mmCIF file of C-alpha atoms and ligand atoms in Angstrom:
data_model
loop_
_atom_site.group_PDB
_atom_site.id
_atom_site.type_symbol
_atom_site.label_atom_id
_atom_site.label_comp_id
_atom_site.label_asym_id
_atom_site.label_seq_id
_atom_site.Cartn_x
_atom_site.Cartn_y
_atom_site.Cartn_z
ATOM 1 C CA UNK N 594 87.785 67.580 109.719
ATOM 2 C CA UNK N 595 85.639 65.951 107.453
ATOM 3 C CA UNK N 596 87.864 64.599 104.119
ATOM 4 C CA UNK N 597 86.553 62.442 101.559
ATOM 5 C CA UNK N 598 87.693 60.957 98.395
ATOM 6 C CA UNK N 599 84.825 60.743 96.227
ATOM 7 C CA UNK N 600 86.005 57.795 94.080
ATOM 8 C CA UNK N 601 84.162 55.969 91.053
ATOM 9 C CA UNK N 602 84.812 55.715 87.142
ATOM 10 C CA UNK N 603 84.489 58.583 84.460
ATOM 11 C CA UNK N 604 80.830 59.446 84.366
ATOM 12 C CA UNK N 605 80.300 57.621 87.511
ATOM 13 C CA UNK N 606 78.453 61.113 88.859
ATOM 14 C CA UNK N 607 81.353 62.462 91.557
ATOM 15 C CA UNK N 608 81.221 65.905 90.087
ATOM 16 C CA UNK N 609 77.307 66.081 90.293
ATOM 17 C CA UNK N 610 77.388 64.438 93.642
ATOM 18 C CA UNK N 611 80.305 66.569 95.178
ATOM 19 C CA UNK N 612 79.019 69.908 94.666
ATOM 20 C CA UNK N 613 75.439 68.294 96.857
ATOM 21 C CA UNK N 614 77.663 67.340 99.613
ATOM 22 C CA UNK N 615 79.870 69.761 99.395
ATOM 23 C CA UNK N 616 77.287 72.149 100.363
ATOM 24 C CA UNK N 617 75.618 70.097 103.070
ATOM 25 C CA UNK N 618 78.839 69.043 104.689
ATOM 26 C CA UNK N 619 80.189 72.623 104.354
ATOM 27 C CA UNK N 620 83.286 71.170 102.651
ATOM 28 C CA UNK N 621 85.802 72.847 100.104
ATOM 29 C CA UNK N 622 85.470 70.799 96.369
ATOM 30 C CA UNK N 623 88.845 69.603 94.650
ATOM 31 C CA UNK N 624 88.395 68.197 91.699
ATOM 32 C CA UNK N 625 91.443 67.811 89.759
ATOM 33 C CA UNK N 626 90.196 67.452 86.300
ATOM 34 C CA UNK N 627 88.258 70.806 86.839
ATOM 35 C CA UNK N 628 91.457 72.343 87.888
ATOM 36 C CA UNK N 629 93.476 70.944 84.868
ATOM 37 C CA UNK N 630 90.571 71.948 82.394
ATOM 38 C CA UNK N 631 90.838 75.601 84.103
ATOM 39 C CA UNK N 632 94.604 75.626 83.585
ATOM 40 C CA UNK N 633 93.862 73.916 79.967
ATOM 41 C CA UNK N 634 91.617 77.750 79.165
ATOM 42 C CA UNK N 635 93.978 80.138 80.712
ATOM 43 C CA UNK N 636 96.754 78.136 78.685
ATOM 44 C CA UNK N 637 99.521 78.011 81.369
ATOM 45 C CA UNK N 638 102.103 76.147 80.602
ATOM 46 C CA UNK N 639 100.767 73.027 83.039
ATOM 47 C CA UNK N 640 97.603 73.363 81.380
ATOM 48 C CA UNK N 641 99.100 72.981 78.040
ATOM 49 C CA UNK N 642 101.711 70.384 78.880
ATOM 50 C CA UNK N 643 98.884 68.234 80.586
ATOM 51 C CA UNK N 644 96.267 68.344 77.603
ATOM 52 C CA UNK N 645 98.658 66.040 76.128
ATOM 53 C CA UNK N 646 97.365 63.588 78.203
ATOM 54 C CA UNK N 647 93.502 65.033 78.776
ATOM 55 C CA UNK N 648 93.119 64.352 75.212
ATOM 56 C CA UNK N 649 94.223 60.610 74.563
ATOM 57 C CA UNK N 650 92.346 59.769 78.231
ATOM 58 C CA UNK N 651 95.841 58.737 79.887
ATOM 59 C CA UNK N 652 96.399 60.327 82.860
ATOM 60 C CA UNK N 653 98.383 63.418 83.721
ATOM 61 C CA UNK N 654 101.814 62.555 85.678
ATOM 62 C CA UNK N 655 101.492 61.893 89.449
ATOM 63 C CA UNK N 656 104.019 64.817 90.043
ATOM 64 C CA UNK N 657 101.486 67.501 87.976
ATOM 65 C CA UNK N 658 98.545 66.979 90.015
ATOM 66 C CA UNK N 659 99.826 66.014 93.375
ATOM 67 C CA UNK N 660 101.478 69.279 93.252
ATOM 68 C CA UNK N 661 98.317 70.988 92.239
ATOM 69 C CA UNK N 662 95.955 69.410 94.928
ATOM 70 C CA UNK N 663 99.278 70.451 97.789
ATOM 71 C CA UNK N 664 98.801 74.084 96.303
ATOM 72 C CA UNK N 665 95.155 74.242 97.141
ATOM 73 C CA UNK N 666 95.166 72.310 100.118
ATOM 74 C CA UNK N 667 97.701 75.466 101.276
ATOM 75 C CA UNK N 668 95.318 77.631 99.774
ATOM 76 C CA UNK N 669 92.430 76.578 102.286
ATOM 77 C CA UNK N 670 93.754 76.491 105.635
ATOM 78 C CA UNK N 671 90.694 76.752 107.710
ATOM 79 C CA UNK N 672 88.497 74.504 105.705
ATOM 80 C CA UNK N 673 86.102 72.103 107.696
ATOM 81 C CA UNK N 674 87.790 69.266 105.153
ATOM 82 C CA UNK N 675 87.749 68.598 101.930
ATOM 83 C CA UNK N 676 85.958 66.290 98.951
ATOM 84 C CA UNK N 677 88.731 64.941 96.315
ATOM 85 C CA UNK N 678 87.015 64.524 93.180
ATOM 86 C CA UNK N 679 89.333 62.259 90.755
ATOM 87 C CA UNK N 680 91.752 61.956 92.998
ATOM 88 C CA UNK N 681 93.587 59.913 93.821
ATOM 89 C CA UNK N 682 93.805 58.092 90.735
ATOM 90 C CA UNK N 683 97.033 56.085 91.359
ATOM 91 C CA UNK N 684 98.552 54.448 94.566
ATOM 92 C CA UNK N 685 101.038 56.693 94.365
ATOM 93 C CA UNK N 686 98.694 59.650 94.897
ATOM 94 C CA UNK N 687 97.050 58.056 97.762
ATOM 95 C CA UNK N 688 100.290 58.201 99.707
ATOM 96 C CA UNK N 689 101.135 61.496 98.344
ATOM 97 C CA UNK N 690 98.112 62.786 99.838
ATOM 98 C CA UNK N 691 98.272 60.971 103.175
ATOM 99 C CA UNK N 692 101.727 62.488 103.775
ATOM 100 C CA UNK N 693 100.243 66.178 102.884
ATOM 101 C CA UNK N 694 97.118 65.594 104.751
ATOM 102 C CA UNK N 695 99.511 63.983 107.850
ATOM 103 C CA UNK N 696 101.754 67.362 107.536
ATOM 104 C CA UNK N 697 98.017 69.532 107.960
ATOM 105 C CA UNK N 698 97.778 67.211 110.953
ATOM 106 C CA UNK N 699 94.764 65.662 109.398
ATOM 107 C CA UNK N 700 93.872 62.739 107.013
ATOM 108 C CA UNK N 701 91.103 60.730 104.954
ATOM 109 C CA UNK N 702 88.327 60.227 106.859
ATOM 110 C CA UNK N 703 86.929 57.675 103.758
ATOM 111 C CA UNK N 704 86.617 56.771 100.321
ATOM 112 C CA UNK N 705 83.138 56.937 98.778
ATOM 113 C CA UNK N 706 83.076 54.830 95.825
ATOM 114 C CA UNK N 707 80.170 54.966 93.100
ATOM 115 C CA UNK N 708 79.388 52.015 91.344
ATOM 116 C CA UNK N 709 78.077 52.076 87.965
ATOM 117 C CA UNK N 710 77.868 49.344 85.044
ATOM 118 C CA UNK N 711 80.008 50.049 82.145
ATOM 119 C CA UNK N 712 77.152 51.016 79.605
ATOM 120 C CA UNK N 713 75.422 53.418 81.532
ATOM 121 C CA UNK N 714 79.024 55.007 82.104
ATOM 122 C CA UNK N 715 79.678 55.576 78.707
ATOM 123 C CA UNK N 716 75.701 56.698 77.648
ATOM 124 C CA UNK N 717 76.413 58.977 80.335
ATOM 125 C CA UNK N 718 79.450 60.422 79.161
ATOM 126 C CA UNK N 719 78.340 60.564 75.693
ATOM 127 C CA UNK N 720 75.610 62.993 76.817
ATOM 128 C CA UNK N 721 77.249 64.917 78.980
ATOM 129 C CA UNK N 722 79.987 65.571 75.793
ATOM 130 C CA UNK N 723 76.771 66.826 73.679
ATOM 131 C CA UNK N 724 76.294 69.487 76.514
ATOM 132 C CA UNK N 725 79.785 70.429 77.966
ATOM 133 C CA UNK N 726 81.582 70.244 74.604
ATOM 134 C CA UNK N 727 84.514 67.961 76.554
ATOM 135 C CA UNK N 728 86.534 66.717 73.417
ATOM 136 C CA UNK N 729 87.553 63.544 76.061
ATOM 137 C CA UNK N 730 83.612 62.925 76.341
ATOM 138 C CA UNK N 731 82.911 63.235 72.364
ATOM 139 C CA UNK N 732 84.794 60.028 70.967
ATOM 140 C CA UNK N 733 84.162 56.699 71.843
ATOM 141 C CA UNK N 734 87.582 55.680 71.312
ATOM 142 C CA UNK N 735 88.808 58.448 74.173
ATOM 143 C CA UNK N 736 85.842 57.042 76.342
ATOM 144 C CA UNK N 737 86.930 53.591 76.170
ATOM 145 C CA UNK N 738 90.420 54.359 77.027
ATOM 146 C CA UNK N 739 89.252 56.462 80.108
ATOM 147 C CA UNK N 740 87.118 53.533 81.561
ATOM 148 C CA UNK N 741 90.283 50.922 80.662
ATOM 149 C CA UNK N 742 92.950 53.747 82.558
ATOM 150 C CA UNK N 743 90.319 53.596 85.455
ATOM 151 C CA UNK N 744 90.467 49.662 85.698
ATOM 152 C CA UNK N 745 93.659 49.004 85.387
ATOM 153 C CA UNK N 746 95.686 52.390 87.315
ATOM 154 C CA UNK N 747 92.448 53.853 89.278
ATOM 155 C CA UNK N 748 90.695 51.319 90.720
ATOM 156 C CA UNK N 749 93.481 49.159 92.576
ATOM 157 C CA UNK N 750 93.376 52.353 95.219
ATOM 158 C CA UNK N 751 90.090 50.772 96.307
ATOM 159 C CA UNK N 752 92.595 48.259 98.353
ATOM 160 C CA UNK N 753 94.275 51.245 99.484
ATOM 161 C CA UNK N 754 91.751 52.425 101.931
ATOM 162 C CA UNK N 755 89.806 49.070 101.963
ATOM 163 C CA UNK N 756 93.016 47.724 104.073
ATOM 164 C CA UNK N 757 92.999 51.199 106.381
ATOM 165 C CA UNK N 758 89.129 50.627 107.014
ATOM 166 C CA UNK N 759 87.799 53.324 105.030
ATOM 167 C CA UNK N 760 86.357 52.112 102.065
ATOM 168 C CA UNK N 761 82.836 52.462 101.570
ATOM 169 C CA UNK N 762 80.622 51.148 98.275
ATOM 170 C CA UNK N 763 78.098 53.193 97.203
ATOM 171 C CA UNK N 764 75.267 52.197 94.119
ATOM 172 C CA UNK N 765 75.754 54.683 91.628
ATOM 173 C CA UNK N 766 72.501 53.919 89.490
ATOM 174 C CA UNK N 767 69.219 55.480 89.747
ATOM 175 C CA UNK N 768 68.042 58.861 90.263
ATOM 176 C CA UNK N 769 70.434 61.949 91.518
ATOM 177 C CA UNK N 770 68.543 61.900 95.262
ATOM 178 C CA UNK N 771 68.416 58.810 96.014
ATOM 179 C CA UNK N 772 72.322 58.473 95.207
ATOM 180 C CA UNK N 773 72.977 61.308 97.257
ATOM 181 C CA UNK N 774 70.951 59.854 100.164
ATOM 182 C CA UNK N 775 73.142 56.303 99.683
ATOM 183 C CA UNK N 776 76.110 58.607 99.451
ATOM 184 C CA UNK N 777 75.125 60.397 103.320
ATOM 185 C CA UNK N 778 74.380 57.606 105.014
ATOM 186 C CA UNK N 779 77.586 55.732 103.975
ATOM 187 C CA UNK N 780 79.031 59.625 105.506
ATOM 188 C CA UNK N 781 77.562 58.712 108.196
ATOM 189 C CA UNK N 782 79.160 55.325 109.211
ATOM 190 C CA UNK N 783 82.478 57.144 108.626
ATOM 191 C CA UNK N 784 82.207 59.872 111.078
HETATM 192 P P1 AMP O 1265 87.996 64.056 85.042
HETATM 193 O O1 AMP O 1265 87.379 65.415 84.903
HETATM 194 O O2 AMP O 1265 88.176 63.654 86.469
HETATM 195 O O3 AMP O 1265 87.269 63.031 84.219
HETATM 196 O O4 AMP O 1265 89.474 64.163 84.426
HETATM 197 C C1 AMP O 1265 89.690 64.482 83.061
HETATM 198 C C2 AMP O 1265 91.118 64.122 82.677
HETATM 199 O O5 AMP O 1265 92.038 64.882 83.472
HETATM 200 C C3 AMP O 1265 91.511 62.670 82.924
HETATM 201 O O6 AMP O 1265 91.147 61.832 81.838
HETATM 202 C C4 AMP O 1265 93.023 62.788 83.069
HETATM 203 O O7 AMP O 1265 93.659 62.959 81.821
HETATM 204 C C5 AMP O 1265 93.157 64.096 83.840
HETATM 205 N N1 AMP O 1265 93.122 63.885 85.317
HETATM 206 C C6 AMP O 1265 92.187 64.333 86.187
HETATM 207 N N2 AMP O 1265 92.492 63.979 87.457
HETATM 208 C C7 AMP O 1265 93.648 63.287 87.385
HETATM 209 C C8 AMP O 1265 94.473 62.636 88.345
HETATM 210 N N3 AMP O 1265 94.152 62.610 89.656
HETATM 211 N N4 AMP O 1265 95.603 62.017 87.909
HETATM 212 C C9 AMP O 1265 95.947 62.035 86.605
HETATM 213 N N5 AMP O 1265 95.214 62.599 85.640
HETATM 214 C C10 AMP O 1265 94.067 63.240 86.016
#
């Protein structure tokens, strides 16, 4: 199996990029904020109890979304592997999903982490917000806090998989293709 965290900063491009190497590497996409934000329209009772959260830019209790991601992991037995799209976002997720994926009798084969200066995040973001109608991607404030949340709970799981090997850097600027092609050949020295 082929399993990849696809790891960066809001508006770093991991939803854009995932569903390109998703198709190529024949790979089912979870991305946990596009779960939460389907829960959020059919108003269950997660979704509603995790907008809370959505809406201020914290993030959603480990518990919530490691629970979702086990869910659809059990959902997809016979996938050729998977691409995590925000997530992990805390330590404590990373383990979480090491002991699911170690139960499957699989695990990570690498993170892919997209690197992307802090003012092209948030021009990014602020266009996507004009298009997707995201409340979290239409206020500056919200934006700020996201990109704070990622430096100071997100990013420490870099050393996570840096100290297992598997951590891989990847330039996030410049055009969609030539991203992807950084993002395949770093696929490449993982498999
Ligand atoms: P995203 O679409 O990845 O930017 O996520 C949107 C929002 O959903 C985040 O700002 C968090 O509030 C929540 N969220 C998504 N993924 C996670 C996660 N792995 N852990 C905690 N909160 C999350």
């Amino acid at each position: 199996m082929l399993n990849i965290v696809l790891f960066g900063p809001p508006g770093a491009g991991k939803g854009t990029q995932a569903a390109s190497l998703v198709e190529k590497y024949r790979l089912v996409h979870l991305s946990t904020g596009d779960i939460l934000r389907s829960e959020l329209a059919a108003q269950t009772k997660l979704g509603t109890e995790a907008k809370l959260f959505m809406d201020k830019g914290e993030l959603v209790p480990d518990a919530v979304v490691i629970g979702m991601i086990e869910s659809k992991l059990d959902q997809n037995p016979s996938a050729n592997g998977f691409i995590f799209d925000g997530f992990p976002r805390t330590t404590a997720q990373a383990e979480a999903l090491d002991d699911l994926l170690r139960r499957k009798k699989t695990s990570i084969t690498g993170m892919l982490a997209l690197e992307v200066e802090k003012e092209e995040l948030i021009k990014r973001l602020q266009g996507r917000g004009k298009i997707s109608g995201r409340a979290d991607d239409q206020d500056i404030a919200i934006i700020e806090n996201r990109i704070n949340v990622y430096n100071r709970e997100t990013a420490p799981v870099i050393d996570y998989y840096s100290s297992q090997g598997k951590f891989r850097a990847v330039q996030g600027m410049g055009s969609i293709e030539a991203i992807f092609d950084r993002l395949c050949l770093a696929v490449d020295t993982l498999k």
